[in-house]
Short mmCIF file of C-alpha atoms in Angstrom, two decimals:
data_model
loop_
_atom_site.label_atom_id
_atom_site.label_comp_id
_atom_site.label_asym_id
_atom_site.label_seq_id
_atom_site.Cartn_x
_atom_site.Cartn_y
_atom_site.Cartn_z
CA MET A 1 49.51 47.66 117.82
CA PRO A 2 53.34 48.37 118.31
CA LEU A 3 55.60 48.12 115.42
CA ASP A 4 58.74 46.07 115.65
CA VAL A 5 62.02 47.21 114.29
CA ALA A 6 62.00 45.00 111.20
CA THR A 7 58.75 46.37 110.14
CA VAL A 8 59.98 49.94 110.44
CA ARG A 9 63.13 49.21 108.47
CA ALA A 10 61.04 47.49 105.70
CA HIS A 11 59.29 50.83 105.14
CA ILE A 12 62.49 52.99 105.01
CA PRO A 13 63.90 53.21 101.33
CA PRO A 14 67.61 52.29 101.13
CA ALA A 15 70.15 55.03 100.92
CA ARG A 16 71.04 54.06 97.57
CA ALA A 17 67.58 54.91 96.36
CA PHE A 18 68.55 58.64 96.90
CA LEU A 19 71.85 58.28 95.22
CA THR A 20 70.77 58.17 91.67
CA VAL A 21 71.79 60.30 88.66
CA ASP A 22 68.44 61.85 88.44
CA ALA A 23 68.41 62.76 92.15
CA ALA A 24 72.02 64.34 91.75
CA LYS A 25 70.77 66.17 88.69
CA ASN A 26 67.82 67.61 90.58
CA ALA A 27 69.90 68.61 93.52
CA PHE A 28 72.40 70.35 91.15
CA ILE A 29 69.67 72.31 89.30
CA GLY A 30 67.94 73.24 92.48
CA TYR A 31 71.25 74.56 94.03
CA PHE A 32 71.82 76.52 90.73
CA VAL A 33 68.37 78.08 90.77
CA PHE A 34 68.48 78.91 94.31
CA THR A 35 71.92 80.65 94.37
CA HIS A 36 71.18 82.53 91.14
CA LEU A 37 67.78 83.65 92.52
CA VAL A 38 69.34 84.85 95.78
CA ARG A 39 72.09 86.80 93.87
CA THR A 40 69.43 88.28 91.49
CA THR A 41 67.38 89.36 94.47
CA VAL A 42 70.36 90.99 96.15
CA PHE A 43 71.36 92.71 92.93
CA VAL A 44 68.00 94.09 92.26
CA SER A 45 67.18 95.15 95.77
CA SER A 46 70.41 97.11 95.95
CA HIS A 47 70.42 98.60 92.46
CA GLY A 48 66.65 99.19 92.09
CA ILE A 49 64.65 98.34 89.01
CA THR A 50 66.07 101.20 86.87
CA GLY A 51 69.64 100.30 87.71
CA SER A 52 69.08 96.60 87.27
CA LEU A 53 67.72 97.12 83.74
CA ARG A 54 70.53 99.36 82.84
CA ALA A 55 73.07 96.68 83.91
CA LEU A 56 71.02 94.12 82.08
CA TYR A 57 71.15 96.24 79.02
CA ALA A 58 74.90 96.79 79.38
CA ALA A 59 75.42 93.06 79.74
CA ALA A 60 73.28 92.22 76.66
CA ALA A 61 74.91 94.99 74.61
CA ASN A 62 78.57 94.11 75.31
CA PRO A 63 78.75 90.94 73.30
CA VAL A 64 76.96 92.59 70.34
CA ILE A 65 79.46 95.55 70.61
CA ARG A 66 82.42 93.11 70.50
CA LEU A 67 80.87 91.32 67.55
CA MET A 68 80.40 94.68 65.60
CA LEU A 69 83.90 95.82 66.42
CA TRP A 70 85.31 92.52 64.91
CA LEU A 71 83.54 93.53 61.46
CA PRO A 72 86.07 94.46 58.91
CA SER A 73 84.70 98.04 58.36
CA SER A 74 84.60 98.64 62.11
CA GLN A 75 88.03 97.25 62.57
CA LYS A 76 89.47 99.49 59.96
CA LYS A 77 87.80 102.54 61.53
CA MET A 78 88.71 101.63 64.97
CA SER A 79 92.47 100.99 63.94
CA GLU A 80 92.55 104.41 62.30
CA GLY A 81 91.08 105.98 65.46
CA LEU A 82 93.55 104.10 67.78
CA GLU A 83 96.64 105.10 65.64
CA LYS A 84 95.53 108.61 65.77
CA ALA A 85 95.03 108.44 69.53
CA GLN A 86 98.49 106.76 69.95
CA THR A 87 100.13 109.55 67.89
CA GLY A 88 98.55 112.12 70.08
CA ILE A 89 99.58 110.32 73.20
CA GLU A 90 103.15 109.75 72.08
CA GLY A 91 103.19 113.40 71.16
CA ARG A 92 102.42 114.54 74.60
CA LEU A 93 104.64 112.05 76.56
CA VAL A 94 107.40 111.10 74.37
CA ARG A 95 109.05 114.53 73.79
CA TYR A 96 112.60 113.89 72.83
CA GLY A 97 111.87 114.01 69.11
CA ALA A 98 113.80 112.16 66.24
CA GLU A 99 117.04 113.89 67.16
CA GLY A 100 116.68 113.60 70.90
CA VAL A 101 119.31 111.92 73.06
CA ARG A 102 118.24 108.52 74.48
CA HIS A 103 119.88 106.26 76.87
CA LEU A 104 118.97 102.70 75.96
CA GLN A 105 122.15 100.79 77.30
CA LEU A 106 124.57 101.14 80.02
CA PRO A 107 127.33 103.68 79.19
CA LYS A 108 130.78 101.91 78.62
CA HIS A 109 132.29 104.04 81.47
CA GLY A 110 130.51 105.60 84.49
CA GLN A 111 129.41 109.13 84.28
CA SER A 112 130.43 111.88 86.68
CA ARG A 113 128.10 113.43 89.09
CA GLU A 114 128.16 116.78 87.11
CA TRP A 115 127.28 115.02 83.96
CA ILE A 116 124.32 113.30 85.53
CA SER A 117 123.07 116.47 86.96
CA ALA A 118 123.43 118.46 83.59
CA GLU A 119 121.75 115.45 81.74
CA MET A 120 118.75 115.52 84.05
CA SER A 121 118.40 119.30 83.45
CA ARG A 122 118.56 118.70 79.79
CA MET A 123 115.99 115.97 79.84
CA ASP A 124 113.55 118.28 81.92
CA VAL A 125 113.89 121.07 79.30
CA GLN A 126 113.54 118.43 76.34
CA GLY A 127 110.48 116.84 77.94
CA GLY A 128 108.85 120.19 78.47
CA HIS A 129 108.61 119.73 82.34
CA THR A 130 105.42 121.17 83.77
CA ASN A 131 106.28 124.00 86.26
CA TRP A 132 104.13 122.43 89.01
CA LYS A 133 105.13 125.26 91.37
CA ASP A 134 102.90 127.62 89.49
CA GLY A 135 100.05 125.77 91.39
CA GLN A 136 98.00 125.34 88.25
CA ILE A 137 97.37 121.66 88.81
CA SER A 138 94.87 119.61 90.59
CA GLY A 139 96.46 117.56 93.39
CA ALA A 140 99.40 115.52 91.94
CA VAL A 141 102.00 117.56 93.84
CA TYR A 142 101.46 118.11 97.54
CA HIS A 143 104.36 120.52 98.29
CA GLY A 144 104.97 121.43 101.89
CA GLY A 145 107.48 124.32 100.88
CA ASP A 146 111.12 124.45 100.15
CA ASP A 147 112.12 124.06 103.75
CA MET A 148 110.06 120.99 103.92
CA SER A 149 111.79 119.50 100.86
CA ARG A 150 115.15 120.11 102.51
CA ILE A 151 114.02 118.30 105.62
CA ILE A 152 112.94 115.44 103.54
CA VAL A 153 116.18 115.39 101.51
CA ASP A 154 118.33 115.38 104.50
CA ALA A 155 116.34 112.28 105.82
CA PHE A 156 116.92 110.69 102.25
CA GLU A 157 120.68 111.35 102.54
CA ARG A 158 120.91 109.75 105.97
CA TYR A 159 118.99 106.68 105.25
CA VAL A 160 119.42 106.13 101.68
CA VAL A 161 120.56 102.56 101.94
CA SER A 162 118.14 101.46 104.80
CA ASN A 163 115.80 98.77 104.33
CA PRO A 164 113.08 97.85 107.05
CA LEU A 165 113.27 94.17 106.03
CA HIS A 166 116.29 94.11 108.32
CA PRO A 167 115.13 95.78 111.58
CA ASP A 168 118.27 94.49 113.40
CA ILE A 169 120.48 96.41 110.98
CA PHE A 170 118.22 99.48 110.88
CA PRO A 171 116.53 99.76 114.19
CA SER A 172 115.91 103.55 113.94
CA ILE A 173 113.91 102.90 110.61
CA ARG A 174 111.79 100.35 112.44
CA GLN A 175 111.07 102.80 115.28
CA MET A 176 110.17 105.58 112.73
CA GLU A 177 107.77 103.49 111.04
CA ALA A 178 106.09 102.40 114.35
CA GLU A 179 105.88 106.02 115.40
CA VAL A 180 104.39 107.18 112.03
CA VAL A 181 101.66 104.55 112.45
CA ALA A 182 101.15 105.42 116.12
CA MET A 183 100.82 109.34 115.25
CA CYS A 184 98.21 108.52 112.53
CA LEU A 185 96.33 106.38 114.97
CA ARG A 186 96.07 109.00 117.44
CA LEU A 187 94.95 111.61 114.67
CA TYR A 188 92.21 109.06 113.92
CA ASN A 189 91.13 108.76 117.63
CA HIS A 190 92.21 105.25 118.17
CA PRO A 191 95.73 105.06 119.96
CA THR A 192 95.31 101.42 120.86
CA GLY A 193 94.82 100.31 117.33
CA ALA A 194 97.29 98.81 114.90
CA GLY A 195 98.59 99.43 111.34
CA CYS A 196 101.58 99.56 109.07
CA MET A 197 103.19 101.87 106.32
CA THR A 198 102.58 101.03 102.55
CA SER A 199 103.70 102.38 99.31
CA GLY A 200 100.62 104.47 98.73
CA GLY A 201 96.94 104.51 98.88
CA THR A 202 96.40 101.82 96.47
CA GLU A 203 98.41 99.31 98.48
CA SER A 204 96.69 100.45 101.55
CA ILE A 205 93.46 99.68 100.10
CA LEU A 206 94.69 96.31 98.69
CA MET A 207 95.89 95.32 102.04
CA ALA A 208 92.68 96.29 103.85
CA VAL A 209 90.75 94.21 101.38
CA LYS A 210 93.03 91.21 101.69
CA THR A 211 92.89 91.47 105.43
CA HIS A 212 89.05 91.36 105.47
CA ARG A 213 89.03 88.43 103.12
CA GLU A 214 91.33 86.46 105.28
CA TRP A 215 89.33 87.40 108.38
CA ALA A 216 86.06 86.33 106.85
CA ARG A 217 87.40 83.14 105.61
CA ASN A 218 89.02 82.17 109.02
CA VAL A 219 86.39 83.64 111.39
CA LYS A 220 83.19 83.23 109.30
CA GLY A 221 84.00 80.60 106.84
CA VAL A 222 83.28 82.79 103.78
CA MET A 223 84.67 81.27 100.76
CA GLU A 224 83.02 83.24 98.02
CA PRO A 225 83.90 86.75 99.32
CA GLU A 226 81.90 89.95 98.27
CA ILE A 227 82.56 93.59 99.03
CA ILE A 228 80.09 96.62 98.63
CA LEU A 229 81.40 99.83 97.20
CA PRO A 230 79.78 103.15 96.57
CA ALA A 231 80.21 103.91 92.82
CA SER A 232 82.23 106.98 93.98
CA ALA A 233 84.82 104.66 95.68
CA HIS A 234 88.41 104.59 94.46
CA ALA A 235 89.02 102.23 91.62
CA ALA A 236 91.91 100.54 93.84
CA PHE A 237 88.92 98.68 95.45
CA ASP A 238 88.03 97.19 92.04
CA LYS A 239 91.77 96.47 91.56
CA ALA A 240 92.00 94.59 94.79
CA ALA A 241 88.84 92.57 94.01
CA ALA A 242 90.38 91.69 90.64
CA TYR A 243 93.67 90.53 92.34
CA PHE A 244 92.13 88.76 95.15
CA LYS A 245 89.09 87.12 93.27
CA ILE A 246 86.38 88.99 95.22
CA LYS A 247 82.83 89.85 93.85
CA VAL A 248 81.97 93.56 93.88
CA HIS A 249 78.59 95.23 94.31
CA HIS A 250 78.75 98.71 92.95
CA ILE A 251 76.07 100.93 94.54
CA PRO A 252 75.10 104.03 92.80
CA VAL A 253 75.41 107.20 94.72
CA ASP A 254 72.62 109.77 95.32
CA PRO A 255 72.88 112.36 92.35
CA VAL A 256 72.22 115.10 94.81
CA THR A 257 74.12 114.42 97.97
CA ARG A 258 76.72 112.23 96.29
CA LYS A 259 76.53 109.88 99.29
CA VAL A 260 75.93 106.12 98.87
CA PRO A 261 72.23 105.40 99.90
CA ILE A 262 72.33 103.42 103.17
CA LYS A 263 69.21 101.28 102.40
CA ALA A 264 70.86 100.10 99.05
CA VAL A 265 73.90 99.01 100.99
CA LYS A 266 71.80 97.24 103.47
CA ARG A 267 69.90 95.24 100.75
CA ALA A 268 73.14 94.21 99.16
CA ILE A 269 74.65 92.65 102.29
CA ASN A 270 74.54 88.85 102.39
CA TRP A 271 76.28 85.97 103.94
CA ASN A 272 79.25 86.29 101.46
CA THR A 273 79.75 89.99 102.29
CA ILE A 274 83.32 90.71 103.89
CA MET A 275 83.29 94.44 104.01
CA ILE A 276 81.59 97.63 103.07
CA VAL A 277 83.25 100.85 102.11
CA GLY A 278 82.90 104.45 102.82
CA SER A 279 84.92 107.50 101.74
CA ALA A 280 86.02 110.56 103.52
CA VAL A 281 86.39 112.07 101.15
CA ASN A 282 86.06 110.46 97.67
CA PHE A 283 88.36 111.37 94.67
CA PRO A 284 85.77 112.17 91.97
CA ASP A 285 83.79 114.93 93.85
CA GLY A 286 85.34 115.34 97.29
CA CYS A 287 82.13 114.22 99.04
CA MET A 288 81.85 112.16 102.15
CA ASP A 289 79.61 109.04 102.82
CA ASP A 290 77.52 108.65 105.73
CA ILE A 291 80.09 106.69 107.78
CA VAL A 292 78.15 106.66 111.15
CA GLU A 293 75.15 104.85 109.39
CA LEU A 294 77.64 102.55 107.50
CA GLY A 295 79.13 101.78 110.94
CA LYS A 296 75.83 100.74 112.25
CA LEU A 297 75.15 98.30 109.26
CA ALA A 298 78.88 96.90 109.65
CA LYS A 299 78.30 96.22 113.43
CA ARG A 300 74.68 94.84 112.83
CA TYR A 301 75.69 92.33 110.25
CA ASN A 302 79.30 91.61 111.53
CA VAL A 303 81.08 92.74 108.39
CA GLY A 304 84.11 95.05 107.98
CA LEU A 305 83.91 98.69 107.26
CA HIS A 306 86.84 100.36 105.66
CA VAL A 307 87.02 104.23 105.51
CA ASP A 308 88.99 105.51 102.70
CA CYS A 309 90.74 108.71 103.99
CA CYS A 310 93.51 108.54 101.44
CA LEU A 311 92.70 111.73 100.05
CA GLY A 312 91.20 113.37 103.23
CA SER A 313 94.39 112.16 105.01
CA PHE A 314 95.73 115.16 107.00
CA ILE A 315 92.72 117.35 106.19
CA MET A 316 89.80 115.44 107.66
CA PRO A 317 91.15 114.99 111.21
CA PHE A 318 91.84 118.74 111.47
CA LEU A 319 88.49 119.99 110.29
CA GLU A 320 86.81 119.77 113.66
CA PRO A 321 89.63 121.29 115.57
CA ALA A 322 89.79 124.18 113.03
CA GLY A 323 86.14 124.96 113.58
CA PHE A 324 84.68 123.65 110.34
CA PRO A 325 81.48 121.58 110.44
CA THR A 326 82.03 117.83 109.82
CA GLU A 327 80.54 114.43 110.52
CA LEU A 328 82.33 111.67 112.42
CA PHE A 329 84.33 109.47 110.15
CA ASP A 330 87.20 107.83 112.21
CA PHE A 331 87.54 105.04 114.75
CA ARG A 332 85.11 106.91 117.12
CA VAL A 333 82.38 105.37 114.84
CA GLU A 334 81.55 101.94 116.05
CA GLY A 335 81.83 99.41 113.16
CA VAL A 336 84.85 101.04 111.50
CA THR A 337 87.37 98.24 111.22
CA SER A 338 90.16 99.85 109.01
CA ILE A 339 91.12 103.27 107.67
CA SER A 340 93.72 104.25 104.93
CA CYS A 341 95.40 107.53 105.08
CA ASP A 342 97.96 108.90 102.55
CA THR A 343 100.79 110.54 104.37
CA HIS A 344 102.25 111.67 100.93
CA LYS A 345 99.11 113.89 100.17
CA TYR A 346 98.22 116.50 102.68
CA GLY A 347 100.89 115.09 105.16
CA PHE A 348 103.51 116.55 102.75
CA ALA A 349 105.54 113.46 103.10
CA PRO A 350 107.62 111.95 100.16
CA LYS A 351 105.57 110.42 97.62
CA GLY A 352 105.17 106.56 97.88
CA THR A 353 103.89 106.44 101.57
CA SER A 354 100.71 105.75 103.07
CA VAL A 355 99.35 104.16 106.22
CA VAL A 356 96.59 101.38 106.70
CA MET A 357 95.21 101.35 110.23
CA TYR A 358 93.03 98.65 111.97
CA ARG A 359 90.84 98.71 115.03
CA THR A 360 92.76 95.86 116.62
CA ALA A 361 96.14 94.00 116.18
CA GLU A 362 94.22 90.78 115.87
CA LEU A 363 92.64 92.07 112.72
CA ARG A 364 96.07 93.35 111.30
CA LYS A 365 97.61 89.87 111.57
CA TYR A 366 95.48 88.74 108.59
CA GLN A 367 97.32 91.20 106.51
CA TYR A 368 100.69 89.48 107.13
CA TYR A 369 102.29 86.93 105.00
CA VAL A 370 104.27 84.24 106.61
CA ASN A 371 105.98 81.27 105.01
CA THR A 372 107.53 78.78 107.44
CA PHE A 373 108.64 76.03 104.81
CA TRP A 374 110.70 78.25 102.57
CA SER A 375 114.30 76.58 102.19
CA GLY A 376 115.78 79.99 102.62
CA GLY A 377 114.35 80.21 106.22
CA VAL A 378 111.16 81.73 107.69
CA TYR A 379 109.93 84.54 105.35
CA ALA A 380 107.51 87.07 106.88
CA SER A 381 106.38 90.57 105.53
CA PRO A 382 103.62 92.92 106.80
CA ALA A 383 102.48 93.98 103.31
CA ILE A 384 102.95 93.48 99.66
CA SER A 385 106.74 94.45 99.36
CA GLY A 386 109.61 92.60 100.96
CA SER A 387 112.47 95.03 100.68
CA ARG A 388 111.23 98.79 101.18
CA PRO A 389 112.99 101.95 100.92
CA GLY A 390 113.73 103.07 104.64
CA SER A 391 114.53 106.49 103.27
CA LEU A 392 110.91 107.07 102.52
CA ILE A 393 109.94 106.00 106.04
CA ALA A 394 112.46 108.54 107.33
CA GLY A 395 111.28 111.28 105.10
CA THR A 396 107.71 110.67 106.33
CA TRP A 397 108.66 110.74 110.12
CA ALA A 398 110.73 113.91 109.50
CA ALA A 399 108.01 115.63 107.64
CA MET A 400 105.42 114.90 110.45
CA GLN A 401 107.98 116.07 113.14
CA TYR A 402 108.52 119.34 111.05
CA MET A 403 104.88 120.22 110.63
CA GLY A 404 103.53 119.25 114.02
CA TYR A 405 100.02 119.41 115.02
CA GLU A 406 99.68 123.21 114.72
CA GLY A 407 101.38 123.24 111.32
CA TYR A 408 98.79 120.78 109.95
CA LEU A 409 95.95 122.64 111.77
CA GLN A 410 97.01 125.92 110.04
CA SER A 411 97.02 124.35 106.73
CA CYS A 412 93.20 123.67 106.87
CA HIS A 413 92.36 127.39 107.23
CA ARG A 414 90.54 128.10 103.96
CA THR A 415 82.08 134.35 92.24
CA ASP A 416 79.44 133.33 91.02
CA PHE A 417 79.37 130.73 87.97
CA PRO A 418 75.64 130.29 87.19
CA GLU A 419 76.73 127.93 84.26
CA LEU A 420 78.18 125.53 86.78
CA TYR A 421 76.92 123.60 89.94
CA ILE A 422 78.89 121.96 92.65
CA LEU A 423 78.58 118.15 93.06
CA GLY A 424 77.27 117.32 96.43
CA SER A 425 78.63 119.13 99.58
CA PRO A 426 82.34 118.58 99.73
CA PRO A 427 83.53 119.13 103.28
CA ALA A 428 87.30 119.37 102.69
CA SER A 429 89.74 120.29 99.84
CA VAL A 430 88.43 118.63 96.79
CA VAL A 431 85.76 120.30 94.70
CA ALA A 432 83.92 118.96 91.74
CA PHE A 433 81.51 120.81 89.34
CA GLY A 434 79.41 120.02 86.38
CA SER A 435 77.22 121.99 84.08
CA ARG A 436 73.67 121.55 82.82
CA THR A 437 74.05 123.90 79.95
CA LEU A 438 77.65 123.50 78.69
CA ASN A 439 80.00 120.54 78.29
CA PRO A 440 82.23 120.56 81.36
CA LEU A 441 84.87 118.48 79.38
CA ALA A 442 85.10 121.19 76.86
CA ILE A 443 85.64 123.70 79.71
CA GLY A 444 88.32 121.34 80.98
CA ASP A 445 90.09 121.32 77.55
CA THR A 446 89.86 125.17 77.34
CA MET A 447 91.43 125.39 80.82
CA SER A 448 94.25 122.93 79.72
CA LYS A 449 95.21 125.44 77.11
CA LYS A 450 95.61 128.05 79.80
CA GLY A 451 98.06 125.77 81.66
CA TRP A 452 95.65 124.18 84.26
CA HIS A 453 95.74 120.53 84.93
CA LEU A 454 92.18 119.66 86.09
CA ASN A 455 90.79 116.02 86.47
CA ALA A 456 88.00 114.98 84.19
CA LEU A 457 85.04 112.96 85.64
CA THR A 458 82.32 110.81 84.29
CA ASN A 459 78.81 109.87 85.38
CA PRO A 460 78.14 112.64 85.45
CA ALA A 461 80.57 114.52 83.41
CA GLY A 462 82.51 117.15 85.30
CA LEU A 463 85.87 118.51 86.51
CA HIS A 464 87.46 118.45 89.90
CA ILE A 465 90.37 120.17 91.54
CA ALA A 466 92.17 119.04 94.68
CA CYS A 467 93.35 122.19 96.26
CA THR A 468 96.78 122.17 97.78
CA LYS A 469 99.09 124.84 99.37
CA LEU A 470 100.27 125.56 95.75
CA THR A 471 96.73 126.13 94.66
CA VAL A 472 95.72 128.66 97.35
CA ASN A 473 97.82 131.44 95.85
CA LYS A 474 96.28 130.86 92.41
CA VAL A 475 92.62 131.15 93.32
CA PRO A 476 92.12 134.52 91.65
CA LYS A 477 93.76 133.36 88.50
CA LEU A 478 91.82 130.11 88.62
CA LEU A 479 88.49 131.92 88.86
CA ALA A 480 89.47 134.39 86.12
CA ASP A 481 90.61 131.56 83.77
CA LEU A 482 87.45 129.52 84.60
CA ARG A 483 85.25 132.47 83.57
CA ALA A 484 87.29 133.04 80.49
CA SER A 485 87.05 129.26 79.60
CA ILE A 486 83.22 129.19 80.18
CA GLU A 487 82.72 132.22 77.95
CA GLU A 488 84.85 130.65 75.20
CA VAL A 489 82.90 127.52 75.18
CA LYS A 490 79.59 129.34 74.97
CA ALA A 491 80.92 131.37 72.12
CA SER A 492 82.27 128.50 70.05
CA GLY A 493 79.36 126.31 70.57
CA LYS A 494 79.34 123.10 68.46
CA ASP A 495 82.14 124.51 66.30
CA GLN A 496 84.72 123.96 69.03
CA GLN A 497 87.28 121.33 68.14
CA PRO A 498 87.14 118.46 70.60
CA GLY A 499 90.10 118.30 72.88
CA THR A 500 91.69 115.44 74.93
CA MET A 501 88.96 115.36 77.58
CA VAL A 502 85.99 115.47 75.20
CA THR A 503 87.55 112.96 72.83
CA LEU A 504 88.48 110.30 75.60
CA TYR A 505 85.91 110.88 78.45
CA GLY A 506 83.15 111.91 76.09
CA LEU A 507 83.32 108.31 74.62
CA GLY A 508 81.82 106.99 77.89
CA SER A 509 78.39 108.19 76.87
CA THR A 510 78.59 106.08 73.56
CA ILE A 511 77.68 102.54 73.25
CA ALA A 512 81.22 101.43 72.18
CA GLY A 513 82.90 103.89 74.59
CA PRO A 514 84.19 101.50 77.36
CA THR A 515 85.70 99.22 74.66
CA VAL A 516 87.56 101.83 72.96
CA VAL A 517 88.72 103.84 76.13
CA LYS A 518 90.23 100.62 77.34
CA GLU A 519 92.20 100.27 74.19
CA ILE A 520 93.33 103.95 74.49
CA ALA A 521 94.39 103.38 78.19
CA THR A 522 96.37 100.56 77.15
CA ILE A 523 98.20 102.51 74.49
CA PHE A 524 98.84 105.20 77.28
CA LEU A 525 100.42 102.55 79.52
CA ASN A 526 102.49 101.24 76.75
CA THR A 527 103.72 104.66 75.94
CA LEU A 528 104.97 105.24 79.47
CA TYR A 529 107.64 102.50 78.77
CA LYS A 530 108.59 103.67 75.37
CA ALA A 531 112.50 104.76 75.64
#
C-alpha cells in the first residue's frame, strides 16, 4: 500500500531530536578519539615501535624531570652548575677583562677615521681574534681569496647606501638581484623558475616553509599544517615551524646510510602535510637524502618538496661536471618545488646572502607579503625584511661574476684511522666521523687545544668538518693533529678532564640533559650582548 507524505513525515524524528547536549557531547568525543587515533597511527607508522616507545618515554619523563629540578637540592646543584657554565662562557667570549676599554655610550664628539681603525685593531687583539686564515676551522669562513675580498669591498663601497626596497632609486641593485637568482636557477637546472635573495639559509628556509603553508591553505584548504623532516635536517625548519605554528614530524635517519627512510616518510604523510624535506647535503654529517624517491612521494601525494642545498650550494651543482659520482637533487627531479642555496658559503659571496628558488612564479607569490590597507600606502615585500643592504646583493653579484663557471668548477677538485668511522657516504665537502671505542667529543676537545674549531654532533656523538679553500692547505696538519689527539685520548682514558664538548654535548645522553643544555644555550645568547 503506498504511503502518503504525512505518514512518512510522522516517522521521521524532528531535527531538534538530534540537537541535544548528549548528542553534541558524543559527537565531540567521537571527533576527539578519531583525530587522536589517526595522529597516533601516523606517528607510530612513521617512527616504528621502538621510536614511538622512546618518544613516549621522553614525553612521560619530561614532567618528572622538571619536578625533580624544582626540588631545593636540585635547584642548588643546578644553579651552581649554571654559574660555572656562565663563568666559562663569559671567559671565552667577553675578553676585555676588568681593565678593558668599553664603549657603552656615544662619544661626545665624533671620532676620526684613524682612531676608529686603530680602535678596531686594539679590540681584535684584546678579544683574542681567531686567525681564521690558518684554515683550522670547520666552515664558518668561506674565503675566496684576497683578490675576491677586494672585489667584494669595491662593490660595497660603490653601493653602500643602496636599498632594494627602492628599485626606482637603485635600478642596478634590482637588476643584480634578479641576475643572481637567474644564475642560481640555471645552476640548479631550471631557468624558467623563480626565486629571490634572502639574508641567509635560515631566512631561505623560513620563506620556503611559509610559502608552502600559504599554498596549502589556499589551494588545498589545509588549516592545521604539518611538515615531515629527516632528523638530520637543519634546525631552521624547526624554527620555521615554531614561528608559523606548524606541526613537525621528525623521521629518524638510517644509522648506516644517514638517509631518511622513504617508507617512514610515506607513512607520515597525511591530509595536513604541506611539505616534505630532503638535504643535499645535510649539516650534521654531510650526507644526502634520496631526493629522487622523495620527489616521487611529493608528486604522488601533491605535497611540496624542499631540497636544502644551503651547505651544498656551489659544490653540489658542480660535482657531476667535475666527474664525481652523484645522484640527482635539483629541479630535474619531478616533485621538487623549492630549493635553498647559500651564496655566502661555497659561492664565496659576502656573509648574509642566500637564494630561495621555486619551480614556478605562481608558487613564489605565496612568499610575498602585501598590505593594501596601510595608511602609509601599499606595502609589499618579497621576504621578511623590508629594507635590505643593496651592498650585499652587489657583493654577491660581483663574486659570482669574478669566479665564473670554470672558477667554481675548479674549486670542486678534491691515513688510516681505525679508531674512527665515517658517518654515511658524504658526497661533497662535509665529512663527519664518530668512534665506537673512544669518545669523539673528547677528541674534539683535544683538537680544540691544538687550535682546531670542529663542530660537535649528537645522536650519534661525533665531529664534523666543512672543508673550504682554507682547509685544503691544512690537510696534512689536520691528519697529524687528529692522530695525536686520538692517542692522547686513548692514553688519558677516564682521567681526562672533560672539555667544552664533553661537558655540554655529553649532557644529551643524560636524562636531564636537554633541560640543562637549554639553560646553558640561553646563557650563551645572553653573553653575546654583554657589553
